[in-house]
Coordinates of C-alpha atoms in Angstrom, one line a residue:
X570 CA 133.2 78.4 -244.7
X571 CA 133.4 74.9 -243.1
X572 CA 132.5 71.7 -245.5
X573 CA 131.4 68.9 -243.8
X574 CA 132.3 65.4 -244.5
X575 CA 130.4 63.1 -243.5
X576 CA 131.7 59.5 -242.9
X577 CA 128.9 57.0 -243.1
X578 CA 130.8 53.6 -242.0
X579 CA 132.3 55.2 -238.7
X580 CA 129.5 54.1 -236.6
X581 CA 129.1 58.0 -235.3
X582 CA 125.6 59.4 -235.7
X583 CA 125.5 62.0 -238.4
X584 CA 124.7 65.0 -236.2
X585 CA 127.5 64.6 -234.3
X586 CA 129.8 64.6 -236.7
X587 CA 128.9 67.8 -237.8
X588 CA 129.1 68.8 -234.4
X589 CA 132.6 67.8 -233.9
X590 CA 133.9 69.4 -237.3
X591 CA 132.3 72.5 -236.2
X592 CA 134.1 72.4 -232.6
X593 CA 137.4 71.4 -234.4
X594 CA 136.8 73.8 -236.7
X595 CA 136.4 76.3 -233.9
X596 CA 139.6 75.1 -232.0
X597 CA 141.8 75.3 -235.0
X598 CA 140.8 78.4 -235.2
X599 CA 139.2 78.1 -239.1
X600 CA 136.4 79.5 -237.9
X601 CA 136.2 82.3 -236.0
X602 CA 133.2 84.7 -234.4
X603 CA 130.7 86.0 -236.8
X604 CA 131.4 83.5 -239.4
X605 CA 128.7 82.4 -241.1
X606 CA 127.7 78.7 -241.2
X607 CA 126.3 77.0 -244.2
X608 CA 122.4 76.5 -244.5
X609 CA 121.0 73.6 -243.9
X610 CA 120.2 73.5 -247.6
X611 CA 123.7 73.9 -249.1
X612 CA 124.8 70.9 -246.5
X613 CA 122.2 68.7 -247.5
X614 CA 123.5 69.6 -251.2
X615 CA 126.8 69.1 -250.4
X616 CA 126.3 66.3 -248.6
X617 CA 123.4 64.3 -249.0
X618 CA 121.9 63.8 -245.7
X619 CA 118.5 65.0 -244.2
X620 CA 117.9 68.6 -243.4
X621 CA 116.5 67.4 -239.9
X622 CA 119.9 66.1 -239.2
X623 CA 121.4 68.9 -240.3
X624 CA 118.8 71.6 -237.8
X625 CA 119.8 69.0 -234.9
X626 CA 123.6 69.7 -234.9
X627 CA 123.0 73.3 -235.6
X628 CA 120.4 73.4 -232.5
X629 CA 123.1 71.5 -230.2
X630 CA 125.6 73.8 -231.2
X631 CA 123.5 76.4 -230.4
X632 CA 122.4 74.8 -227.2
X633 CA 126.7 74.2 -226.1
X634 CA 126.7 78.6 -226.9
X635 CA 128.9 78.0 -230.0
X636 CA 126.7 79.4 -232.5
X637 CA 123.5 81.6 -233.1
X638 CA 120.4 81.4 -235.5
X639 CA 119.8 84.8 -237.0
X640 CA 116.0 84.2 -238.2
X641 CA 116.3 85.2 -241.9
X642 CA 120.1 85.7 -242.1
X643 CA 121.5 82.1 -240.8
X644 CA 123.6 80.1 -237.8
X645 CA 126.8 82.4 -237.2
X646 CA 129.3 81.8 -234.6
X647 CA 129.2 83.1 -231.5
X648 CA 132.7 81.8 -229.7
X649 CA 135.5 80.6 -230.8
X650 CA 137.3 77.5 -228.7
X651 CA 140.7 78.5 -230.5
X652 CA 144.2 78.6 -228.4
X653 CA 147.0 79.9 -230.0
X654 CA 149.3 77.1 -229.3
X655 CA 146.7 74.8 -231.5
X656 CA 146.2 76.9 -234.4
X657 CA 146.6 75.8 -238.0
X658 CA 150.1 77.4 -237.9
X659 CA 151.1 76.9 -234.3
X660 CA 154.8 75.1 -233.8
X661 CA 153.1 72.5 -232.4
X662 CA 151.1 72.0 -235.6
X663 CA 154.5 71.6 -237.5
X664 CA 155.9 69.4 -235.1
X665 CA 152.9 67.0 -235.2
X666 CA 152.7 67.2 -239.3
X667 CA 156.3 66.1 -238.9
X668 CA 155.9 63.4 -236.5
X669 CA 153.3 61.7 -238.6
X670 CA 155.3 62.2 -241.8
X671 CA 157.7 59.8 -240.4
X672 CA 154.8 57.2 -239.1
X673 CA 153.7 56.9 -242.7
X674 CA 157.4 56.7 -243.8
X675 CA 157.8 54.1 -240.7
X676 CA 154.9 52.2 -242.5
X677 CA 152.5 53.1 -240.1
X678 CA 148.5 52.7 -240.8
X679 CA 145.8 55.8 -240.5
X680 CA 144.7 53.0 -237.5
X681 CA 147.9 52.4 -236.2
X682 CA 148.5 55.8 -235.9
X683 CA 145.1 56.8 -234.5
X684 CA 145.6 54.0 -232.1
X685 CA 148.7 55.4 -231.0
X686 CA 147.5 58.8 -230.4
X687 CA 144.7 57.9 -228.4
X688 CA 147.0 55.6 -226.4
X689 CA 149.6 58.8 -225.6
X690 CA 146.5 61.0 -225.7
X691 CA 144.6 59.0 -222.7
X692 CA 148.0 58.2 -220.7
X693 CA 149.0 61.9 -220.7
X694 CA 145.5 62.9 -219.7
X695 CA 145.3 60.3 -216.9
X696 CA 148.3 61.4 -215.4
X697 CA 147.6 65.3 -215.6
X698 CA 144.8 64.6 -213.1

């Protein structure tokens, strides 16, 4: 089962971010078709936000086809967004872990790095299209 974190100072509405860890969740492939999400109640317990904020990410999951609200049973999965080649234990996965061990041991920032990702990240994209 997915636990959500939720990151009050990144300027992202709550929802969303339980949107996105679902959908990365779903692409890493930690969740998978049929799984079970947690209740609105256990995230609000785990995480102390409102349950209406909790319903709204589950409904716009549910909206994009990801999940499913079984009245009585709970929000299951529906489709997964997984791709072998980005799994949890995909090469590529290793190679990256690696990568980023030596940014930290290169003295590297979590913001410098995640500046240089989305720098390659955008300039690989732009140029794919």
């Amino acid at each position: 089962m997915v636990e959500f974190r939720i990151d009050r100072r990144s300027g992202v509405a709550t929802y969303l971010q339980i949107v996105h860890q679902v959908e990365q969740a779903l692409r890493l492939g930690l969740l998978a078709p049929g799984d079970k999400l947690p209740t609105a109640k256990e995230v609000v317990a785990a995480t102390a936000i409102n349950p209406n904020t909790v319903l709204k990410a589950y409904r716009e999951l549910t909206r994009d086809g990801l999940v499913e609200a079984r009245p009585g049973l709970g929000t299951f999965v529906r489709r997964s967004l997984a791709r072998p080649q980005a799994g949890a234990d995909s090469p590529l996965r290793a190679e990256l872990a690696d990568w980023m061990s030596r940014a930290r041991t290169a003295g590297l920032a979590r913001e410098d790095v995640a500046a240089l990702l989305a720098s390659v990240l955008e300039e690989s994209f732009e140029e794919a299209r």
